CSV table of C-alpha atoms in Angstrom, one decimal:
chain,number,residue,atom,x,y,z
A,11,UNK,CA,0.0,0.0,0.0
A,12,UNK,CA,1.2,3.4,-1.0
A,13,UNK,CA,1.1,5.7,2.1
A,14,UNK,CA,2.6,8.4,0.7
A,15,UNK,CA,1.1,11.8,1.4
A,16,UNK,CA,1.0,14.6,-1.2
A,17,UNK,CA,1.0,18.2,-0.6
A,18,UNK,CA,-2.7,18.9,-1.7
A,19,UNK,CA,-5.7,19.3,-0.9
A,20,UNK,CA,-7.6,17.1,-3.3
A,21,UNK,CA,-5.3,14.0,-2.6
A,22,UNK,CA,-7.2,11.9,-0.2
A,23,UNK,CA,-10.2,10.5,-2.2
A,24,UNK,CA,-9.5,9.3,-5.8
A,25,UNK,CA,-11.9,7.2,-8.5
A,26,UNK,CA,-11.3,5.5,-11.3
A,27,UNK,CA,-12.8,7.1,-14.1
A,28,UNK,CA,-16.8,5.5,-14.9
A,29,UNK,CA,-16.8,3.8,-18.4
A,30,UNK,CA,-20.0,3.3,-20.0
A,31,UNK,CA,-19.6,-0.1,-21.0
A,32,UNK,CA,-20.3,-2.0,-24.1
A,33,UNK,CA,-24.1,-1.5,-24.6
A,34,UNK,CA,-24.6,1.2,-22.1
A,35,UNK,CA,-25.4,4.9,-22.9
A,36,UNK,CA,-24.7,7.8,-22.1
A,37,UNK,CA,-26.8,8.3,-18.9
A,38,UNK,CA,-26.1,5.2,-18.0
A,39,UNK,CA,-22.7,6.1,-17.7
A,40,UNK,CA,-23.7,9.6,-16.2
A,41,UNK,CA,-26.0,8.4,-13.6
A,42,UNK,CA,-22.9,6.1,-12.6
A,43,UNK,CA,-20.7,9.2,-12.2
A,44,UNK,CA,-23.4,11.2,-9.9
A,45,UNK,CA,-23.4,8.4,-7.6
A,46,UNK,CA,-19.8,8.1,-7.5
A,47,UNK,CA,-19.7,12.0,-6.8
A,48,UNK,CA,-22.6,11.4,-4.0
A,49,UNK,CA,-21.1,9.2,-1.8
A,50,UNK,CA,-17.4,11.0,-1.7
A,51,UNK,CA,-16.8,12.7,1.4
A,52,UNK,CA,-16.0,15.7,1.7
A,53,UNK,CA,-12.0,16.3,1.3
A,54,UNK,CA,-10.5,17.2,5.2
A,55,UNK,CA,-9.3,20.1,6.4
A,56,UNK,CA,-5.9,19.8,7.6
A,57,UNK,CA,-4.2,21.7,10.4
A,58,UNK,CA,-2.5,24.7,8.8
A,59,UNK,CA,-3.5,24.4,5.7
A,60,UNK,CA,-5.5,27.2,3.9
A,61,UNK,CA,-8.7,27.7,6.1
A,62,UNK,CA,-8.3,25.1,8.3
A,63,UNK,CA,-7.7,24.8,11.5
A,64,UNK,CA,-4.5,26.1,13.7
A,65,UNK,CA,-2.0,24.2,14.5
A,66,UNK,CA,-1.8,24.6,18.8
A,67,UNK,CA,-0.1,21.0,19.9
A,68,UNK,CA,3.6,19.8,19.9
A,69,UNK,CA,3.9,17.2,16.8
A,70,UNK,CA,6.3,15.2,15.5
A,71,UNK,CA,6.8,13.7,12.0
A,72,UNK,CA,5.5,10.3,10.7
A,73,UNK,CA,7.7,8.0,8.2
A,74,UNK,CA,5.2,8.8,5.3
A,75,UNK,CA,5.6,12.4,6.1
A,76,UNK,CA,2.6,12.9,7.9
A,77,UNK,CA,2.2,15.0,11.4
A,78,UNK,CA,1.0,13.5,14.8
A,79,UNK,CA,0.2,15.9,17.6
A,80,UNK,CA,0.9,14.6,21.3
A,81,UNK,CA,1.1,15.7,24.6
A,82,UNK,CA,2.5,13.9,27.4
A,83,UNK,CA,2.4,13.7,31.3
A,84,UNK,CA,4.3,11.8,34.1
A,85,UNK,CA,7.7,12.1,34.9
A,86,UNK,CA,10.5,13.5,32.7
A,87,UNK,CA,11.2,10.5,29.6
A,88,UNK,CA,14.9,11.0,30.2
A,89,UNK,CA,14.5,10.1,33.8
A,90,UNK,CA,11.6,7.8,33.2
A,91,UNK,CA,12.2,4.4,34.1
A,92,UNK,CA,9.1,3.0,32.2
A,93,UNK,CA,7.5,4.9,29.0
A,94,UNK,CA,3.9,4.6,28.0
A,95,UNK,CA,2.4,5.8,24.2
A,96,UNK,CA,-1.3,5.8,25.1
A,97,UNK,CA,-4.1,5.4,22.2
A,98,UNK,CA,-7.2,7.3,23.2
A,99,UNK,CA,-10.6,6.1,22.0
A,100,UNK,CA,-13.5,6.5,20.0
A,101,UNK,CA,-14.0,10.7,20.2
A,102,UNK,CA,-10.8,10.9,22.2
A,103,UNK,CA,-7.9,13.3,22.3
A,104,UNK,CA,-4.1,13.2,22.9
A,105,UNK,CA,-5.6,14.6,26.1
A,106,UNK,CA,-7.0,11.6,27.2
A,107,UNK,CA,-4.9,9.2,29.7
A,108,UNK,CA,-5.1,6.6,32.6
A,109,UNK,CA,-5.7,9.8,35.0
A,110,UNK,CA,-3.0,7.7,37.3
A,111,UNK,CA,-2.1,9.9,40.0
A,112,UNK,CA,1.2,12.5,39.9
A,113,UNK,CA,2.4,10.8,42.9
A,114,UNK,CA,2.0,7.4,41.7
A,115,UNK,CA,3.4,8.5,38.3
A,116,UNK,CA,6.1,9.4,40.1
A,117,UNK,CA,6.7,6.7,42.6
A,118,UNK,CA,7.1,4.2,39.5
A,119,UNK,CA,9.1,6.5,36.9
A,120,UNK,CA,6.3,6.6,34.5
A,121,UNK,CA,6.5,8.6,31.2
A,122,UNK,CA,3.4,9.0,29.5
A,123,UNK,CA,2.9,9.9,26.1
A,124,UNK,CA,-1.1,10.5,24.7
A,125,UNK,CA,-1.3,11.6,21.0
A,126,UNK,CA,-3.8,12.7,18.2
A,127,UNK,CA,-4.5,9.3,16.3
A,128,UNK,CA,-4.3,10.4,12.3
A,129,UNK,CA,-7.1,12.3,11.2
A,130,UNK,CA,-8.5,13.4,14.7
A,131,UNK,CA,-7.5,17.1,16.5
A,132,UNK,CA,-3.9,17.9,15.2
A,133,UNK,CA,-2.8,15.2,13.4
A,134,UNK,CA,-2.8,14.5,10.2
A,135,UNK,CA,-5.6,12.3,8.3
A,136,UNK,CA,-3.8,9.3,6.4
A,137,UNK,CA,-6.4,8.2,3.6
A,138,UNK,CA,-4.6,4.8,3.7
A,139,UNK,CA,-5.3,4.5,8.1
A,140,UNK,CA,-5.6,0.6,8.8
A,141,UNK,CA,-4.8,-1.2,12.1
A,142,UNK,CA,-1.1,-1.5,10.7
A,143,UNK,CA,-0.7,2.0,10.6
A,144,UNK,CA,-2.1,2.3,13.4
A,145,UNK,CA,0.8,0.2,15.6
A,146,UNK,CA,3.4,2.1,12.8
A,147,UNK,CA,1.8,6.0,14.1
A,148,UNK,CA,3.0,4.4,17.9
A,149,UNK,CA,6.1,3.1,16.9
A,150,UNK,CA,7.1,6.1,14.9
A,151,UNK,CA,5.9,8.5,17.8
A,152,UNK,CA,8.4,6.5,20.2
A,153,UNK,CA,11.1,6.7,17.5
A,154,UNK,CA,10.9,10.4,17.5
A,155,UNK,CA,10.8,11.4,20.9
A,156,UNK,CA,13.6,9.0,21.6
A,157,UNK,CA,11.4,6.4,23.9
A,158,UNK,CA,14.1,3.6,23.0
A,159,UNK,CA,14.2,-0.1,21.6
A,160,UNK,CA,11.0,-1.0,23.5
A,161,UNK,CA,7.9,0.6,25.2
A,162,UNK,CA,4.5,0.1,26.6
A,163,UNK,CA,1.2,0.6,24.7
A,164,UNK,CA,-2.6,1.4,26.8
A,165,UNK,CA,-5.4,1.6,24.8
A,166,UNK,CA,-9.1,2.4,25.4
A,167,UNK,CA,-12.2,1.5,23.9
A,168,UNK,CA,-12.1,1.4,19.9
A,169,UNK,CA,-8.5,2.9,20.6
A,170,UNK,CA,-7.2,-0.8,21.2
A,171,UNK,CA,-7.4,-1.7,17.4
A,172,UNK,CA,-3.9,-0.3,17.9
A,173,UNK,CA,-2.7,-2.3,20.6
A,174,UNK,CA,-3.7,-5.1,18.6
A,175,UNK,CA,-2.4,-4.1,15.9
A,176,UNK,CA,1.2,-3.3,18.2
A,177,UNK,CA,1.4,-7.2,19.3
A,178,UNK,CA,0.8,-8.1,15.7
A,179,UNK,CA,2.9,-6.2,13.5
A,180,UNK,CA,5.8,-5.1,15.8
A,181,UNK,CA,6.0,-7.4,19.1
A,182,UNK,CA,9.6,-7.2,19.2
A,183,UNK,CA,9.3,-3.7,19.9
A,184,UNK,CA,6.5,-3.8,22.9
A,185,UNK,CA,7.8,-4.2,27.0
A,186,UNK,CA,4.1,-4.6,27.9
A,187,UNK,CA,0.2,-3.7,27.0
A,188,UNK,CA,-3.1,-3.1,28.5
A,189,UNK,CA,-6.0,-2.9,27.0
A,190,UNK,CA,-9.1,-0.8,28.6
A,191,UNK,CA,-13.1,-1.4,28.0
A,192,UNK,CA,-11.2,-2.9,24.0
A,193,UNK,CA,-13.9,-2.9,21.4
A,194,UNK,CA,-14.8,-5.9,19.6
A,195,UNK,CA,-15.6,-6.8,16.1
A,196,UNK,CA,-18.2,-8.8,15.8
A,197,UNK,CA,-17.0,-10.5,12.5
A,198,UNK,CA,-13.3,-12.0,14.0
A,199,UNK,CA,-13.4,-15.3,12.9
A,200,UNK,CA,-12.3,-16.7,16.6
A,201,UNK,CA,-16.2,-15.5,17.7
A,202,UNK,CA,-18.5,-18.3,17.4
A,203,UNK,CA,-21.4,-17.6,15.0
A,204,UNK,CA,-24.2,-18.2,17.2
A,205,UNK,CA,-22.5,-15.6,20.1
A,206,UNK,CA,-21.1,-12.9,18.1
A,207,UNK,CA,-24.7,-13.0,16.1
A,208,UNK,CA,-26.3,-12.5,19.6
A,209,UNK,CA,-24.9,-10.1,20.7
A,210,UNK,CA,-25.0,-8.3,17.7
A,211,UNK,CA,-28.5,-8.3,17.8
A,212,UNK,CA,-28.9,-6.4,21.1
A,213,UNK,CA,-27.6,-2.8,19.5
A,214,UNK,CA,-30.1,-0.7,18.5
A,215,UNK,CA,-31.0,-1.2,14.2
A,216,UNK,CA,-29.3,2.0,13.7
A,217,UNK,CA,-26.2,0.9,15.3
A,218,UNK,CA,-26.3,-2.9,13.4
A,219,UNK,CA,-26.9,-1.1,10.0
A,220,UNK,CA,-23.8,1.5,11.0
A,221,UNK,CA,-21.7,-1.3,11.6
A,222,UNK,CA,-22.5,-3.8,8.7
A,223,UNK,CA,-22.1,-0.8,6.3
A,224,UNK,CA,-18.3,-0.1,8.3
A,225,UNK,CA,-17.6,-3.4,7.4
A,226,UNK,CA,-19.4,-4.6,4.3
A,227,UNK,CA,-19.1,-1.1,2.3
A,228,UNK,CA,-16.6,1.3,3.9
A,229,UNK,CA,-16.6,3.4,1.2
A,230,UNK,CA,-19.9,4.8,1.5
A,231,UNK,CA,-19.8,5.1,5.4
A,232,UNK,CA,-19.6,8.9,5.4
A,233,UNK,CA,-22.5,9.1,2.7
A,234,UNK,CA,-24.7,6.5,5.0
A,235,UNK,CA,-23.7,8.1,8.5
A,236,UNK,CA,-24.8,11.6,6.9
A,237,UNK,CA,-28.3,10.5,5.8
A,238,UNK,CA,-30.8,12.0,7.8
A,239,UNK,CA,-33.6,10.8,5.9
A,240,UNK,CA,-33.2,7.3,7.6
A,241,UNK,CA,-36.1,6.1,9.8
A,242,UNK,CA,-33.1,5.1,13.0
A,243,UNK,CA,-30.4,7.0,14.1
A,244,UNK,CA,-27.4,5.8,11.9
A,245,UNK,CA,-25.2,5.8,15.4
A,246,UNK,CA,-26.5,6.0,19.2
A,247,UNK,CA,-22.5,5.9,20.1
A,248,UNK,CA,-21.9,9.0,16.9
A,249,UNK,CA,-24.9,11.3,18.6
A,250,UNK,CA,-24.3,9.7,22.7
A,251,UNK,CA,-27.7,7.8,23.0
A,252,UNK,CA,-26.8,4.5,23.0
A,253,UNK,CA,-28.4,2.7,26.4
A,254,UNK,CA,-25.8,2.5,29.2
A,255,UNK,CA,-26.9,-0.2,32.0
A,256,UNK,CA,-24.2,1.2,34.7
A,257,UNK,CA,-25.5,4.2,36.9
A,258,UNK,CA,-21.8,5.5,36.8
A,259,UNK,CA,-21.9,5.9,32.7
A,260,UNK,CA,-24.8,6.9,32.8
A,261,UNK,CA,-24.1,9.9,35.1
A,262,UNK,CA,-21.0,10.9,33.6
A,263,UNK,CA,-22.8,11.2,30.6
A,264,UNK,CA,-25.4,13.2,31.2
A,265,UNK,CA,-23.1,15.7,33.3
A,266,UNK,CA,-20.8,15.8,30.7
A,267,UNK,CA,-23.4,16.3,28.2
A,268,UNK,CA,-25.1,19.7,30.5
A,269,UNK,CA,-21.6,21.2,30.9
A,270,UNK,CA,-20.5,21.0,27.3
A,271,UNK,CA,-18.0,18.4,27.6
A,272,UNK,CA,-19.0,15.9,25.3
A,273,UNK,CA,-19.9,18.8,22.4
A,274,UNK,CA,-16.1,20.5,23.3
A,275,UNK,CA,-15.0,16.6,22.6
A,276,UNK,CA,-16.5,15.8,19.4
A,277,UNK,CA,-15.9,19.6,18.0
A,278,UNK,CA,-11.8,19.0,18.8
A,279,UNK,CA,-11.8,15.2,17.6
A,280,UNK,CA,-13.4,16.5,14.2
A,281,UNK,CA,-12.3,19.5,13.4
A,282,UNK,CA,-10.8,18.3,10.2
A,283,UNK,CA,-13.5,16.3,9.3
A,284,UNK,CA,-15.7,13.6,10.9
A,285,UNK,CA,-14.3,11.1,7.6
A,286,UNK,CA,-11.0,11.5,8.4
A,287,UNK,CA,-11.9,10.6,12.4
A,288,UNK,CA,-15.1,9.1,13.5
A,289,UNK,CA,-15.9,7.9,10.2
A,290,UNK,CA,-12.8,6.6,9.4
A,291,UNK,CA,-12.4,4.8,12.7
A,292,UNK,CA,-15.7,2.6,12.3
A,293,UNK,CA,-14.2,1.8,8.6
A,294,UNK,CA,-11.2,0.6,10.4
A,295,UNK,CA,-12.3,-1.2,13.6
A,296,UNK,CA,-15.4,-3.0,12.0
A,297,UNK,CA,-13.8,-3.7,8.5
A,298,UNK,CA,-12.0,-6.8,7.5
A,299,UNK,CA,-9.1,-7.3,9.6
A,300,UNK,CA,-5.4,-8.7,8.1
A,301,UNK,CA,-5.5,-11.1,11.2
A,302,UNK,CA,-7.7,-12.6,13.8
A,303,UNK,CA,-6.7,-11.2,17.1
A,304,UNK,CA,-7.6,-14.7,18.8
A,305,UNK,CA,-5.0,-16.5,16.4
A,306,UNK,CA,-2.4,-14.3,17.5
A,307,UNK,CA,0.7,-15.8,19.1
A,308,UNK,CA,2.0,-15.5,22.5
A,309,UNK,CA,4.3,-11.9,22.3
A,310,UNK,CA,7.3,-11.8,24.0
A,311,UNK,CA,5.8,-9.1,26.8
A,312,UNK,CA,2.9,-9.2,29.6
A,313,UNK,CA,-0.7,-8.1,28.0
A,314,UNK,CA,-3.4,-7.0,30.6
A,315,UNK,CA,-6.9,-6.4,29.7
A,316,UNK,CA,-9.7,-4.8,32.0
A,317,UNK,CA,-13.3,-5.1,31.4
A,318,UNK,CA,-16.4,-3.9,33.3
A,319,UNK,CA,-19.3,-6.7,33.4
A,320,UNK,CA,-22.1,-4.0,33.0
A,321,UNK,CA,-20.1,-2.2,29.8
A,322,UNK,CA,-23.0,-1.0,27.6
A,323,UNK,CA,-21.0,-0.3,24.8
A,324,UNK,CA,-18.6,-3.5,24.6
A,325,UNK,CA,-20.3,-7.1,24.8
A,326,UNK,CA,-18.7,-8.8,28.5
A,327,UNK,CA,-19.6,-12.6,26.8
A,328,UNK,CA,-17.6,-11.7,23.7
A,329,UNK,CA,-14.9,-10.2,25.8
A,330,UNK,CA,-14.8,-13.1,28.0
A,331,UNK,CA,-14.3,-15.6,24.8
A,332,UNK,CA,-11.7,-13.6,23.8
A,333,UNK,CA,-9.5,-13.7,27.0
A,334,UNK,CA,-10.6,-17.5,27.3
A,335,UNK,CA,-8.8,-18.0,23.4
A,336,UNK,CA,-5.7,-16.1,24.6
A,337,UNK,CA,-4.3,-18.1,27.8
A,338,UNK,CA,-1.5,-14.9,27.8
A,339,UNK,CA,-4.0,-12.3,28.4
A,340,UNK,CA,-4.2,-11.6,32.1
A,341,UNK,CA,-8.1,-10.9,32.1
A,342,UNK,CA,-9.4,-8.5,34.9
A,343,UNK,CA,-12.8,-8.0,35.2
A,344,UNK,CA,-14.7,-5.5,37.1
A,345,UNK,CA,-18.0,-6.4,38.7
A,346,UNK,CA,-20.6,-3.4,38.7
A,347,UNK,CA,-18.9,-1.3,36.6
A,348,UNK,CA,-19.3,0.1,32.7
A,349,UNK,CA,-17.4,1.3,29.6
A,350,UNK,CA,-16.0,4.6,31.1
A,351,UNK,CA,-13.0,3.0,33.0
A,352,UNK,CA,-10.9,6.2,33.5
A,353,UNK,CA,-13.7,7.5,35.7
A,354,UNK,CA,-13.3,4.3,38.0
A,355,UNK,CA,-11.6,5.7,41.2
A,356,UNK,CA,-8.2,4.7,41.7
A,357,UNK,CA,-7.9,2.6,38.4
A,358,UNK,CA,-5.6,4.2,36.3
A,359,UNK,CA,-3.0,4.1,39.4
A,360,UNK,CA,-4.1,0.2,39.8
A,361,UNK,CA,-3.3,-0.3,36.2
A,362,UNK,CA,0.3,1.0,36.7
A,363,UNK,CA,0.8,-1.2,40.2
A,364,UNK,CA,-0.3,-3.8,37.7
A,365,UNK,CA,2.4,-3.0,34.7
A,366,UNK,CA,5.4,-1.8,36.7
A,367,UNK,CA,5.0,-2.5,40.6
C-alpha cells in the first residue's frame, strides 16, 4: 500500500474514471458518475493548511511524512524508568490518559505519552489508516521522541485496534500492554457464530446497520452516516444515546453532556473532518481485519486487559471468549462497573501497580 502523502488538498479520495460499458449509454454512464460523486466525502481540512484549523499542539513527524500531535504527562522520559504511548478512543484526544495519580506517576518512573491518532484534533488524516498504521503512528511516535528499543502501549475503547495491531505487526518492539473497555468486532473469525450473532442483535437497528455498512461497504460510510432521511439513528454511540446499564456511565454522561463536555469533545476530535476521524475509525475497527486477534501468538511481553461486566457499549460474553482464546491475556474483570474505566476511582494508578509495581 502506498502511504505516501502529497501536498494537496484534493489527494485523499481518488476514483477510477466510470466507463459506459459496451451496450450502455450515455446516462447510464452519467448516472454512474453522480453516484460516485454522492457518496465521496468531503476532502479534510488539515491543520494549517488554507482555512483550516490552527496548529496549537507539539507534533512530530511520521515515516510517510505525515504529522501527529501529542502531549505527554508523568515524569521526565529521560529520567523515566518506564515509558507509555497511550491510544485514546473512539472521540478521544491526545488529552486523554489513565488519570493515574502524579504521585504514583512518580513513585514508579512513569513517562506517558497521549497523542492525536491520524485524522482526529492535530494530526494529520492518512487516507490509507488501517490497524497496521495504526501500531506504525505508535512506533514512529516513540522513535521520534527518543522512547528507546522497547515501550509500553494502553489503549481504550475502539482505541485498542492499535494495541492489537502493536502485538501483531511489531511485538519485538513492545515491554508490555493493557488494553481498557477494547472494542470488539463482531465479525473476527475466533467469535462463534451463534455468540457474536447474539450479541450483535442487542444494539439498536441503527447501530447494526452502522456497523455492517463499516464493514461490508466502507466506502460509502460517510454518505450512510450523513443521511438523515433514515427512519433510525445511523449511530447511538456518533450522537451519545446509545443505552448505558451502569448508573456510573450513565451519570457521567449526562453531566458531561449539561456542561458542554461531550460537544467541546467531538468539535476538537473532528475539526478536520468527521471522515478522516469518526468515520474513518468505524471503517477501520469494524472492516475486515489482516489477522484474527484470537489466532495471535503468544508476544514476547505481559498483556493485561480490564473489562467492566455492566459495559453498555462492549459485549462482557464476547470479551470473556476472547480472554478465554488467549491463555497470555491476564483478564481483569470488574464487577458493577461500565465502559468509562478512567472515571473508576483509583484505576488508572491500579493499572500502573499492575504494569510496573
Amino acid at each position: 500500500m502506498d502511504r505516501s502523502v502529497s501536498g494537496g488538498r484534493g489527494y485523499y479520495y481518488s476514483a477510477a474514471p466510470v466507463g459506459t460499458g459496451m451496450g450502455m449509454g450515455p446516462l447510464a454512464g452519467q448516472l454512474g458518475e453522480w453516484l460516485l460523486r454522492a457518496v465521496q466525502p468531503p476532502a479534510p481540512t488539515p491543520c494549517g493548511s488554507p482555512g483550516g484549523p490552527p496548529i496549537t499542539a507539539p507534533r512530530v513527524r511520521m515515516r510517510d511524512g505525515r504529522y501527529l500531535a501529542y502531549e505527554e504527562s508523568g515524569v521526565p522520559k529521560e529520567s523515566a524508568r518506564f515509558k507509555v504511548v497511550f491510544s485514546h478512543g473512539f472521540t478521544g484526544s491526545r488529552l486523554d490518559s489513565l488519570r493515574a495519580s502524579p504521585e504514583v506517576a512518580e513513585e514508579l518512573g512513569v513517562y506517558m505519552v497521549g497523542f492525536d491518532r491520524a485524522g482526529y484534533g492535530e494530526s494529520d488524516p492518512n487516507p490509507g489508516r488501517s490497524v497496521e498504521t495504526a501500531a506504525q503512528d505508535m512506533e514512529d511516535l516513540a522513535d521520534a521522541l527518543g522512547l528507546g528499543n522497547k515501550f509500553h502501549v494502553v489503549g481504550f475503547s475502539l482505541g485498542c485496534h492499535a494495541v492489537w495491531g502493536a502485538l501483531r505487526y511489531i511485538p519485538e518492539r513492545i515491554a508490555g500492554a493493557a488494553m481498557l473497555a477494547p472494542v470488539v468486532n463482531y465479525w473476527w473469525p475466533g467469535f462463534p457464530a451463534e455468540l457474536a450473532a447474539r450479541e450483535y442483535g442487542r444494539q439498536e437497528r441503527g447501530d447494526q446497520w452502522a456497523l455492517r455498512v463499516a464493514h461490508h461497504a466502507p466506502g460509502i460510510i460517510h454518505w450512510w452516516m450523513e443521511q438523515s432521511w433514515l427512519p433510525l439513528p445511523t449511530s447511538t454511540v456518533v450522537v451519545n444515546t446509545t443505552y448505558l446499564p451502569n448508573k456510573r456511565d450513565a451519570e457521567i454522561r449526562r453531566t458531561l453532556t449539561a456542561d458542554g463536555t461531550l460537544r467541546k469533545k467531538r468539535e476538537m476530535a473532528t475539526q478536520q473532518g468527521i471522515q478522516e476521524s469518526y468515520y474513518r475509525d468505524m471503517a477501520v475497527m469494524f472492516g475486515k481485519w489482516e489477522f484474527d486477534p484470537m489466532a495471535l501468538p503468544e508476544p514476547p511481553c505481559p498483556v493485561h486487559l480490564w473489562q467492566g461486566d455492566e459495559d453498555g457499549l462492549v459485549p462482557v460474553a464476547l470479551q470473556r471468549h476472547v480472554a478465554g482464546r488467549l491463555g497470555w491475556v491476564n483478564y481483569h474483570e470488574l464487577p458493577g462497573t461500565g465502559h468509562f474505566l478512567s472515571a473508576v476511582p483509583g484505576l488508572g494508578d491500579t493499572v500502573l501497580r499492575t504494569l510496573f509495581g
